[in-house]
Short mmCIF file of C-alpha atoms in Angstrom, two decimals:
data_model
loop_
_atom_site.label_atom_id
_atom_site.label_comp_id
_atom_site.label_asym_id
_atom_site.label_seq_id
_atom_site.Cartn_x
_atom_site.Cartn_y
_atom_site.Cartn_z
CA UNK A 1 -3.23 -17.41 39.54
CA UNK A 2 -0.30 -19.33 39.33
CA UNK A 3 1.58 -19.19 35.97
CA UNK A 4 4.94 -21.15 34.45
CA UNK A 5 8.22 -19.73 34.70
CA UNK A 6 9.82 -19.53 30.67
CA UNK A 7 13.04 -21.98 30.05
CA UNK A 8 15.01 -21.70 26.88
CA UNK A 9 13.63 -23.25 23.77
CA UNK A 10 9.94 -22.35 24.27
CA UNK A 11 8.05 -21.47 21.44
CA UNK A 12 7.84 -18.02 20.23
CA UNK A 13 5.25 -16.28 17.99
CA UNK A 14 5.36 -12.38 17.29
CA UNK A 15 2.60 -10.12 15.68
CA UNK A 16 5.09 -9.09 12.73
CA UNK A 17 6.19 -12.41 11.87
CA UNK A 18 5.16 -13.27 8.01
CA UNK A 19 5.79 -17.11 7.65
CA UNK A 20 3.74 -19.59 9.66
CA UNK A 21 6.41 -21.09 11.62
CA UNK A 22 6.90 -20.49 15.22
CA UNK A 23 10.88 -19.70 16.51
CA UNK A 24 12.03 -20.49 20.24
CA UNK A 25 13.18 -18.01 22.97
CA UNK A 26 16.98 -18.41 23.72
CA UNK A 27 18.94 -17.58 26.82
CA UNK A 28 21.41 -14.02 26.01
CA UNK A 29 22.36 -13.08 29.67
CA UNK A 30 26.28 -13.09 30.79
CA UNK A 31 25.90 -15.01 33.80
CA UNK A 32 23.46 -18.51 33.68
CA UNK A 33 23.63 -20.45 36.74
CA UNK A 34 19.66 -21.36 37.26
CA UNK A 35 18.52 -24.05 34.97
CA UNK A 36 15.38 -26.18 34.83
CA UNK A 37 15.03 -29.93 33.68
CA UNK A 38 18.73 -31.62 35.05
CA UNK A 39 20.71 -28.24 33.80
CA UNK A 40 19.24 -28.63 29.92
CA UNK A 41 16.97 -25.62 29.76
CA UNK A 42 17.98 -22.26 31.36
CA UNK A 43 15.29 -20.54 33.07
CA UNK A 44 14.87 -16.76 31.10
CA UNK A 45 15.20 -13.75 32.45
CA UNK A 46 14.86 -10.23 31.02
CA UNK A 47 18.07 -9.81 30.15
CA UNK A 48 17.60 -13.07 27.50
CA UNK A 49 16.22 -11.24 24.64
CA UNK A 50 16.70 -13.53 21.00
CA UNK A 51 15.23 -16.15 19.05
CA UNK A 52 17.31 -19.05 17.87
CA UNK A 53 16.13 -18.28 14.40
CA UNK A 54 15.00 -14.52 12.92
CA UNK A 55 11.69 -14.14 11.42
CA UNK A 56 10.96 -13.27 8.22
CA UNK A 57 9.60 -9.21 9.39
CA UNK A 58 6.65 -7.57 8.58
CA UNK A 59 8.08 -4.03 9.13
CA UNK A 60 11.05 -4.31 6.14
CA UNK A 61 8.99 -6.62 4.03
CA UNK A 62 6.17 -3.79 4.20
CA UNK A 63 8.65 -1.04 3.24
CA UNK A 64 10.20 -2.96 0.41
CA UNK A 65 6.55 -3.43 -1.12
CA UNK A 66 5.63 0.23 -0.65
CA UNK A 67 8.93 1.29 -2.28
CA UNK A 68 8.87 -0.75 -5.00
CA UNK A 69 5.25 -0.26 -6.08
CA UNK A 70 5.53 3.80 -4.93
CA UNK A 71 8.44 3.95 -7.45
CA UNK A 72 6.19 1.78 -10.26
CA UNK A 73 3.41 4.40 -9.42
CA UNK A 74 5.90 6.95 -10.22
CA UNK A 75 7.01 5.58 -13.30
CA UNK A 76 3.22 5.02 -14.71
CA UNK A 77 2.44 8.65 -14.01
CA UNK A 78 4.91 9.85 -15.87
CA UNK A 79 4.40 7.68 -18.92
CA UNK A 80 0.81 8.80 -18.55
CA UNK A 81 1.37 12.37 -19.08
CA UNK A 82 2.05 13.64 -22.75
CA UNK A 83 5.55 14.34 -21.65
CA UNK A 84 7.62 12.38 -19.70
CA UNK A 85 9.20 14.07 -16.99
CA UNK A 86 12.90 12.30 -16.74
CA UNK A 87 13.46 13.11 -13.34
CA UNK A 88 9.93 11.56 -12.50
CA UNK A 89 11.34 8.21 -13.56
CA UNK A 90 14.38 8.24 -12.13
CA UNK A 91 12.99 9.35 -8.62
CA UNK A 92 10.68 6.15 -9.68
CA UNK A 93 13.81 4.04 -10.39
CA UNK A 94 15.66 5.33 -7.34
CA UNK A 95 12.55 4.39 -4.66
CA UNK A 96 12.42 0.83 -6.05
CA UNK A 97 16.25 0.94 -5.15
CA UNK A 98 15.36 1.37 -1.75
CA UNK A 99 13.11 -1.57 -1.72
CA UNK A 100 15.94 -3.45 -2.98
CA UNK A 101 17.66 -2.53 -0.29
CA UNK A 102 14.27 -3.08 2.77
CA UNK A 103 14.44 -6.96 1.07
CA UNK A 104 17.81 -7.37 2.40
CA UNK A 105 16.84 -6.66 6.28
CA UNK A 106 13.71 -8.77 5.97
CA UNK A 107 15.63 -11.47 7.40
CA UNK A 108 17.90 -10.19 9.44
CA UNK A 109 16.04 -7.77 11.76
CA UNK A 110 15.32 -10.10 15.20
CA UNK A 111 18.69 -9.88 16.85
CA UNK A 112 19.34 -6.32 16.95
CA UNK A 113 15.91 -5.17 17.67
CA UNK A 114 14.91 -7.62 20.03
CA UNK A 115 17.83 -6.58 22.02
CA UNK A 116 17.24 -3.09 21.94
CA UNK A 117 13.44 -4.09 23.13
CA UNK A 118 12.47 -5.06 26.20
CA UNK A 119 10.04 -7.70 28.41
CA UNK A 120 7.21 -6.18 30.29
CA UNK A 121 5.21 -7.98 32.51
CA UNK A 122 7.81 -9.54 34.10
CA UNK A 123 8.01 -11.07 37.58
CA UNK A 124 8.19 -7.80 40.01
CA UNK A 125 9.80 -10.08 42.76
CA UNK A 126 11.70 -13.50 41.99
CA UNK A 127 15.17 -13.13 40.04
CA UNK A 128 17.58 -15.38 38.23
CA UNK A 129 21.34 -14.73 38.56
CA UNK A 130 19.85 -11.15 39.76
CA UNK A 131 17.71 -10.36 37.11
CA UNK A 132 13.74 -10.38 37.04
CA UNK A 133 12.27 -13.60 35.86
CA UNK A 134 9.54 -13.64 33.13
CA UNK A 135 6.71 -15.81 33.21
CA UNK A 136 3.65 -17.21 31.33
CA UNK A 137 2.11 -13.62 31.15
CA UNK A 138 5.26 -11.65 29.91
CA UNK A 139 5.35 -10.56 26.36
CA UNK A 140 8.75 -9.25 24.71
CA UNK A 141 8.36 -5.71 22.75
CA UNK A 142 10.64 -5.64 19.93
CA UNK A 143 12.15 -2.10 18.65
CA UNK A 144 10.73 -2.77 15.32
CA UNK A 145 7.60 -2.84 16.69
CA UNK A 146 6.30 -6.31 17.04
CA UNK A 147 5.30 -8.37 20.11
CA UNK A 148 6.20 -11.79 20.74
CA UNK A 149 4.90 -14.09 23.24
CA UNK A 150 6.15 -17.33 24.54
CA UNK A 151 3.95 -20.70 23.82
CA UNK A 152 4.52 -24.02 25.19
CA UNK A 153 2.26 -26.15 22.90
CA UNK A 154 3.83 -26.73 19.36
CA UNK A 155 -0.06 -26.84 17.77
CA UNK A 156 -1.02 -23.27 19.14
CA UNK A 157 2.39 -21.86 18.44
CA UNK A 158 2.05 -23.29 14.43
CA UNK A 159 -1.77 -22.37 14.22
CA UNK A 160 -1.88 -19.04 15.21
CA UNK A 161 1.78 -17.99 13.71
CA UNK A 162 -0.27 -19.26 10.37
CA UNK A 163 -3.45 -17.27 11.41
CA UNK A 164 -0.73 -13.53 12.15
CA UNK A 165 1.63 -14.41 9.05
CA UNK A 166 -2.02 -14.34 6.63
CA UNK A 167 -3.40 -11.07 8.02
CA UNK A 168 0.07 -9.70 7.79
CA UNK A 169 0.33 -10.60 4.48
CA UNK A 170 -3.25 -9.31 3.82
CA UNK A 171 -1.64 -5.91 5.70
CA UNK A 172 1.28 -5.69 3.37
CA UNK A 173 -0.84 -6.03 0.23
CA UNK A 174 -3.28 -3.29 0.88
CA UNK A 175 -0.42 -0.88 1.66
CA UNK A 176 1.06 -1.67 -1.82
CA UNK A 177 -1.59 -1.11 -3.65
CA UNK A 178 -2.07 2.54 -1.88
CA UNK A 179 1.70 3.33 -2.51
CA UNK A 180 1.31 2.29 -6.43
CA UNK A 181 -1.91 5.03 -6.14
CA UNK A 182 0.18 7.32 -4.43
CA UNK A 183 3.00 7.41 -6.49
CA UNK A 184 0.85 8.03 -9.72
CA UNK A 185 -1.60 10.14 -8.62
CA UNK A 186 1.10 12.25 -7.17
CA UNK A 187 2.74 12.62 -10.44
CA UNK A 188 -0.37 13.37 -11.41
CA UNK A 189 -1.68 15.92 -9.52
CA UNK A 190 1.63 17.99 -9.05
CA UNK A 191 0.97 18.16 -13.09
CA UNK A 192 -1.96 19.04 -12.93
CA UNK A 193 -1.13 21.83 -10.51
CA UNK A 194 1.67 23.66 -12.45
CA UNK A 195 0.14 23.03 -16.16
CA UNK A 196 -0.06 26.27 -17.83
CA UNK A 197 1.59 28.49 -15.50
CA UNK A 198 5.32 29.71 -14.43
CA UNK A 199 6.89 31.57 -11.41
CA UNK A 200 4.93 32.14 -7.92
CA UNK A 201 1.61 30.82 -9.71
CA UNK A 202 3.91 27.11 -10.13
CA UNK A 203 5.17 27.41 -6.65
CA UNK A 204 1.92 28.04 -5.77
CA UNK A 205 0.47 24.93 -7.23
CA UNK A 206 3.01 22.90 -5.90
CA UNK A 207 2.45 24.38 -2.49
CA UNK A 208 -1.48 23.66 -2.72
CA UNK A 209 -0.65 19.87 -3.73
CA UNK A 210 1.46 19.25 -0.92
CA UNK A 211 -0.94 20.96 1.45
CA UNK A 212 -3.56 18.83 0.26
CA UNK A 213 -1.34 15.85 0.57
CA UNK A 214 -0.07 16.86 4.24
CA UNK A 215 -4.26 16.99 4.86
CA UNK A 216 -4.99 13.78 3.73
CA UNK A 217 -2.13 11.93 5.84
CA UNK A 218 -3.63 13.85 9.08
CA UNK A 219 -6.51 12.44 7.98
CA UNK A 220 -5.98 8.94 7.69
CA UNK A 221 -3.46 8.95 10.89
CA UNK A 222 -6.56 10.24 13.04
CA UNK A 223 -8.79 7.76 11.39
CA UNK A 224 -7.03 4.84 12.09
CA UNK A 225 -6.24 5.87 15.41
CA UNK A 226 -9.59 5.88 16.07
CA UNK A 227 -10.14 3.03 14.14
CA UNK A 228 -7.87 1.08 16.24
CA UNK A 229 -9.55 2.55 19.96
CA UNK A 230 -12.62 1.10 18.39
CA UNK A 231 -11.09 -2.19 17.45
CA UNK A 232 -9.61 -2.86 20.46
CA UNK A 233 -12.15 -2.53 22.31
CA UNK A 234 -13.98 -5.20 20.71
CA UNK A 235 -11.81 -7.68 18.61
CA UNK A 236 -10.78 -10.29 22.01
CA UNK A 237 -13.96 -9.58 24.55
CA UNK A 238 -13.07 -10.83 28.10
CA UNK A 239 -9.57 -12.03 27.04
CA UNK A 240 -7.25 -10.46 29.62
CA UNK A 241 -4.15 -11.01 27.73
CA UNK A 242 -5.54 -8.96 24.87
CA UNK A 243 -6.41 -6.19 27.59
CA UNK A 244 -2.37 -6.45 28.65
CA UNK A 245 -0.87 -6.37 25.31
CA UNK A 246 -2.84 -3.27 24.47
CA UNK A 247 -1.27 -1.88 27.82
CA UNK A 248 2.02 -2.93 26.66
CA UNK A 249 1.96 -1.88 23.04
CA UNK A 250 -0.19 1.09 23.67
CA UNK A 251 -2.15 2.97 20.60
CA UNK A 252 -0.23 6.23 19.87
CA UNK A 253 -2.15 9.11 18.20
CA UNK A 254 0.99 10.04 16.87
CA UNK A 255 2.22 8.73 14.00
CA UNK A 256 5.42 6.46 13.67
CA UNK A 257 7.00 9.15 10.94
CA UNK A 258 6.46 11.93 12.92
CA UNK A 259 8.83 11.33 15.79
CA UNK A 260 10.88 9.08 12.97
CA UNK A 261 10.95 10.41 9.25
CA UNK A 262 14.08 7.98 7.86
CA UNK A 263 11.27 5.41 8.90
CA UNK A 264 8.45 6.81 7.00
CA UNK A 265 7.16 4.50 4.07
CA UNK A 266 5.37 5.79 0.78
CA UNK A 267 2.21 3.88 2.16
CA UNK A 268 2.37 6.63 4.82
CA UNK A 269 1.73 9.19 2.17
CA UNK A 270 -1.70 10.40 0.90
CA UNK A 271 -2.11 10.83 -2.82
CA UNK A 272 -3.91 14.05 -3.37
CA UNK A 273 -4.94 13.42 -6.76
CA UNK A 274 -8.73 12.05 -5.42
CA UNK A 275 -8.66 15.69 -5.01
CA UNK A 276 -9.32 18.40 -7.44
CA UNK A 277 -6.07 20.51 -7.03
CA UNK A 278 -5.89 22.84 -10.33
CA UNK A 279 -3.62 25.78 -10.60
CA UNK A 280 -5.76 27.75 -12.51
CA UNK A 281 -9.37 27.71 -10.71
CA UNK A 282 -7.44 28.83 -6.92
CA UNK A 283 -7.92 26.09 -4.17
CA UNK A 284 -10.45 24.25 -5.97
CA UNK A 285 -11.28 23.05 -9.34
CA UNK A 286 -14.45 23.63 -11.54
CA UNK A 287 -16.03 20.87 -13.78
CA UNK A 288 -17.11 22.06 -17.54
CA UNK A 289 -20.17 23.82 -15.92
CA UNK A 290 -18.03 26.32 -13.75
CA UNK A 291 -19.35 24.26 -10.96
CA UNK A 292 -16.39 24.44 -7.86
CA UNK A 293 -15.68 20.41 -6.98
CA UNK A 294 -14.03 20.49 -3.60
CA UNK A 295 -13.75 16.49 -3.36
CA UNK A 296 -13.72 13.29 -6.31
CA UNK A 297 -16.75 13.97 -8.56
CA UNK A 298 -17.94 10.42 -9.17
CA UNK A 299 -20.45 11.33 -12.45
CA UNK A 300 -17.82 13.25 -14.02
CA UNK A 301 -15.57 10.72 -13.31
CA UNK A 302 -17.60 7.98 -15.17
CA UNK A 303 -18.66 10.28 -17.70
CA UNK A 304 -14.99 11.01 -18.48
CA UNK A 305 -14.29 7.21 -18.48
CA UNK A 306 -17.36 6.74 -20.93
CA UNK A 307 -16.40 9.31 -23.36
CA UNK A 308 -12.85 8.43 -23.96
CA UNK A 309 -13.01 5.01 -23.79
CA UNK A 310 -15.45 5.62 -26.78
CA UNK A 311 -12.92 8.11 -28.58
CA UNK A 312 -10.37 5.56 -27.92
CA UNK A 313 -12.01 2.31 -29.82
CA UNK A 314 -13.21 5.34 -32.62
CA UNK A 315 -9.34 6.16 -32.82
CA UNK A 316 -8.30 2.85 -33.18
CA UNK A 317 -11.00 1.91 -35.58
CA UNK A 318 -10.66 4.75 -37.45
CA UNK A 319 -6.56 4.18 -37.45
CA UNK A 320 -7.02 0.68 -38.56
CA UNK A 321 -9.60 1.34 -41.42
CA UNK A 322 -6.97 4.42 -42.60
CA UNK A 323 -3.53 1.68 -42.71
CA UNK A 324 -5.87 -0.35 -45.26
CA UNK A 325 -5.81 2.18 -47.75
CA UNK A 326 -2.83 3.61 -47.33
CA UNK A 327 -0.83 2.95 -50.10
CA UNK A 328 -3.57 3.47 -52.60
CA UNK A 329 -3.19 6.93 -54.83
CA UNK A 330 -5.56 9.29 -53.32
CA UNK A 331 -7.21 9.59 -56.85
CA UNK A 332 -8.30 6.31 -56.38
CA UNK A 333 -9.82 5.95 -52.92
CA UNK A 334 -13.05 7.21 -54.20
CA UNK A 335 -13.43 3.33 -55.78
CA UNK A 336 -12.37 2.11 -52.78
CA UNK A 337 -15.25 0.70 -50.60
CA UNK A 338 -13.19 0.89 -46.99
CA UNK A 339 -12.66 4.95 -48.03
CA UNK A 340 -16.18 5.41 -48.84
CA UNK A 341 -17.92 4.15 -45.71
CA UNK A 342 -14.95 6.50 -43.79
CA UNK A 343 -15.80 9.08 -46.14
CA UNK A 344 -19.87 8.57 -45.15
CA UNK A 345 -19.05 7.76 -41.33
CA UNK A 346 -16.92 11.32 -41.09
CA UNK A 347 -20.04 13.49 -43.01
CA UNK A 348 -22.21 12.13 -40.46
CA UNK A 349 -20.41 13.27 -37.32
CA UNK A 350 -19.51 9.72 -36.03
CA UNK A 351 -15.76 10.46 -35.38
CA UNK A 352 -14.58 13.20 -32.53
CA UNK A 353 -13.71 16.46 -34.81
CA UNK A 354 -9.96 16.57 -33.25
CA UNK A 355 -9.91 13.02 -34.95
CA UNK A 356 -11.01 13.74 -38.53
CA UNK A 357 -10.47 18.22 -38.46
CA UNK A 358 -7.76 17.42 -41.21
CA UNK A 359 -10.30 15.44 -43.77
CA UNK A 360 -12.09 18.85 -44.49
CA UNK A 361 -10.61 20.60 -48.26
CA UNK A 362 -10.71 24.40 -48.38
CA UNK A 363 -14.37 23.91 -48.71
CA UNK A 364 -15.10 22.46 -45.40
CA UNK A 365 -16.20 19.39 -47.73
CA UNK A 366 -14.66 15.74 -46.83
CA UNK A 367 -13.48 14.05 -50.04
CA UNK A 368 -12.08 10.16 -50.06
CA UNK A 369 -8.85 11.70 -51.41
CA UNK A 370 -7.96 13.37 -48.34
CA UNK A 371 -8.68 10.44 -45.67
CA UNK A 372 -5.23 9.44 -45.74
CA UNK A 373 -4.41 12.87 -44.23
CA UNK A 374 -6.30 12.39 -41.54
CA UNK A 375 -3.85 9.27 -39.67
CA UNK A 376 -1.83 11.04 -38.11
CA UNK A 377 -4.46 12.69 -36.09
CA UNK A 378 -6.02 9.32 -35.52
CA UNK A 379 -2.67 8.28 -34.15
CA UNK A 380 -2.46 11.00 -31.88
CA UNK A 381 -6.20 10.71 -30.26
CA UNK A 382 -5.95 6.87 -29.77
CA UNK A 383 -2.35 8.01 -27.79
CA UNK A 384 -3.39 10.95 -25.91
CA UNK A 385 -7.28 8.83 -25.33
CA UNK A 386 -5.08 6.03 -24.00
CA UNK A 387 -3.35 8.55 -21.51
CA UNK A 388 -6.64 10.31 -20.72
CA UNK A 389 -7.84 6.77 -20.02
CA UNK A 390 -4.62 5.83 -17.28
CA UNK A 391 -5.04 9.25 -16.02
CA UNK A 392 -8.86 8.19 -14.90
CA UNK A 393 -8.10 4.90 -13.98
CA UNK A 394 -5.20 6.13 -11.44
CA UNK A 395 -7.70 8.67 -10.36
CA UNK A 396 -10.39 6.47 -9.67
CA UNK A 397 -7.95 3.95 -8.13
CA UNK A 398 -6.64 6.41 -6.01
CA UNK A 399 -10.15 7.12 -4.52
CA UNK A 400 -10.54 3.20 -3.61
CA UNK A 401 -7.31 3.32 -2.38
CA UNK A 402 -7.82 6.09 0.17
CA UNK A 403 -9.44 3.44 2.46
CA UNK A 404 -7.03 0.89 1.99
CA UNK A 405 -5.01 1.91 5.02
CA UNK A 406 -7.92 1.44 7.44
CA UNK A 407 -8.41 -2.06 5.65
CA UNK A 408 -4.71 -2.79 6.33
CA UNK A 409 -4.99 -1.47 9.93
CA UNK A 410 -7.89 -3.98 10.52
CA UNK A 411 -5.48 -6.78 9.62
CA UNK A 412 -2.67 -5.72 12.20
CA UNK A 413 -4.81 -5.40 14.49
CA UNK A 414 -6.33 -8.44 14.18
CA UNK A 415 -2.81 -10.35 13.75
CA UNK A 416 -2.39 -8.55 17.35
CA UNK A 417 -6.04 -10.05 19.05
CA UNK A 418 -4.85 -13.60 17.62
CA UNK A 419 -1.25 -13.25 20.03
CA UNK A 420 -3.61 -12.89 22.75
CA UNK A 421 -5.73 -15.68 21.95
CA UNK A 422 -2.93 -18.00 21.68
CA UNK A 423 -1.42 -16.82 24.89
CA UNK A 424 -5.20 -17.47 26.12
CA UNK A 425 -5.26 -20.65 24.64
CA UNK A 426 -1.76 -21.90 26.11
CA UNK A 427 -2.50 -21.13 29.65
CA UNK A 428 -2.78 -24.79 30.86
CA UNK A 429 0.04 -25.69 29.35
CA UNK A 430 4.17 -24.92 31.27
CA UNK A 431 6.23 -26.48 33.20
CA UNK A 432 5.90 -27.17 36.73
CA UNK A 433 7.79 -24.66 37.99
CA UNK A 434 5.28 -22.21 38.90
CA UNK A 435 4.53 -19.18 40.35
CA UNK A 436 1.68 -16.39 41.32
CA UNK A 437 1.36 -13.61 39.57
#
């Protein structure tokens, strides 16, 4: 099949890019001396390696969103428990650093990683100025990971850089959600796994949390590497470009973080607090029935949620209904018809007893002239209910999160099938200085 050589200034599109506009390949080499159209366009070898403008990258823009919302998680969690653990927040404060520092290489990582990349599917035989010339077919693999491929047609290039910058974008969103999850249910769940105890029994908490967090990354890097066999071998049917690029960028059961920590990103971590991890009842929890939960325990969840989003309107009712009468002499609440109906509403069990313990005389008898006693208490439920309430939510949103990462790895992978259908589309389009490969 005979295929177009590349000269300078044809369109390029990459699978990280995260705008919709397509950049153009530009010649790099030392020595130029084979040109196409009168001596305007260079014809590009391997060694020409840039883009006359960088893109806007997926890889730092991803890492800047799953710093800043890992260090927000962080910062939740700890406002969620009853008290805040100052280090907590400033390891919170100190990750969204970082992703003030990831938005400064978002636009400035192209030059330096596309020349530490390299093309592939080059031209094994013809060379310009003695280097291998790259063709129709080539694709250039970028150190930071992405793939670009060159495009002759200005309406492919546009469309399908549109069609990779959305699913990247849809990428980078479901990773930030899952590092806001993981940063408060980490929080979380290491306090949850030292409450109560000191010494080895601590250590030992913290050692189960981070085993179970180690076991859920394994996890979800196995699952999306199968995930992405599977997808791969049916996203682009029959499209041999598609079949190339997943020779070129090959999937690797290993993770990026293993072989590369510094690179690791908070969306790499796995929150373990979907888990039951508890100190106190060994490797797994028990619910209020001494039943052993080894995973999330959906009933209790939404049982939980029920009963203390009730105890939290009933404290803020009850807190409300207290400030009215406040600065009436507690002789005098028994005229008062807002102290009366408490008075009724507390003999008839309507209130949580760690709400209204404090309303009781010697006597065990509640009296209008000791309501006012009871605010502070009220206070303190509607607080700690509030907590209780962020604590479940970041729970539960941590177990929807868990998937997210195979949702985000179904949008890079699809950003990659829609290269290879643009380099499928452009086929009949080059110059016509051809050759077979």
């Amino acid at each position: 099949m005979s295929v177009s050589y590349i000269p300078k200034n044809v369109y390029a599109v990459c699978t990280f890019q995260t705008d919709n506009a397509p950049r153009m390949f530009i010649d790099t080499r030392a020595k130029i001396s084979v040109f196409y159209s009168q001596g305007q366009r260079t014809l590009l070898t391997i060694e020409d390696r840039n883009i006359n403008e960088e893109f806007p990258c997926k890889s730092p823009k991803n890492a800047m969103w799953s710093f800043l919302a890992f260090g927000a998680g962080l910062i939740v969690g700890a406002f969620l428990l009853s008290n805040p653990v100052g280090w907590v927040i400033a390891l919170g404060v100190g990750s969204m650093i970082v992703g003030g520092y990831y938005a400064t290489q978002i636009n400035h990582k192209c030059t330096g990683a596309l020349g530490n990349g390299h093309w592939a599917l080059e031209h094994p035989k013809v060379r310009f100025n003695q280097e291998r010339a790259i063709t129709h077919n080539s694709m250039l693999v970028c150190d930071a990971g992405g793939v670009l491929s060159p495009i002759f047609s200005l309406d492919v290039a546009n469309r399908y850089a549109q069609s990779i910058s959305d699913n990247n974008a849809g990428e980078i969103f479901f990773n930030t959600i899952a590092s806001f999850f993981g940063g408060a249910g980490a929080v979380l769940a290491f306090s949850g796994a030292t409450a109560g105890v000191v010494g080895m029994a601590k250590l030992g908490g913290i050692a189960k949390t981070i085993g179970w967090m180690g076991g859920t990354m394994a996890f979800v890097a196995a699952g999306t590497y199968g995930q992405r066999e599977v997808l791969r071998s049916n996203l682009a049917p029959g499209n041999e470009h598609y079949t190339r690029l997943n020779e070129v960028d090959a999937n690797n059961p290993v993770p990026g973080y293993v072989p590369n920590p510094l690179g690791a990103t908070p969306g790499d971590l796995g929150s373990p607090d979907i888990l039951e991890v508890d100190a106190k009842s060994g490797w797994f929890a028990k619910d209020q029935e001494g039943r052993t939960v080894v995973v999330f325990n959906g009933r209790q969840y939404i049982k939980d949620v029920q009963g203390n989003y009730r105890e939290f309107k009933e404290s803020t009712k009850l807190a409300s209904d207290l400030k009215k009468i406040e600065g009436i002499p507690p002789r005098e609440l028994h005229k008062n018809e807002i102290a009366r109906q408490i008075t009724k509403d507390i003999r008839q069990g309507r209130y949580n007893e760690s709400m209204v313990k404090l309303s009781r005389d010697g006597n065990q008898v509640v009296r209008p002239r000791d309501l006012i006693r009871v605010l502070p208490d009220a206070r303190a439920v509607k607080i700690n209910s509030f907590r209780t309430l962020g604590q479940l939510g970041v729970k539960g949103g941590g177990l929807i999160a868990f998937v997210f990462p195979f949702v985000a790895t179904r949008f890079s992978e699809q950003a990659r099938a829609e290269l290879a259908s643009a380099m499928a589309e452009d086929m009949n389009n080059g110059i016509n200085v051809t050759c077979d490969q």
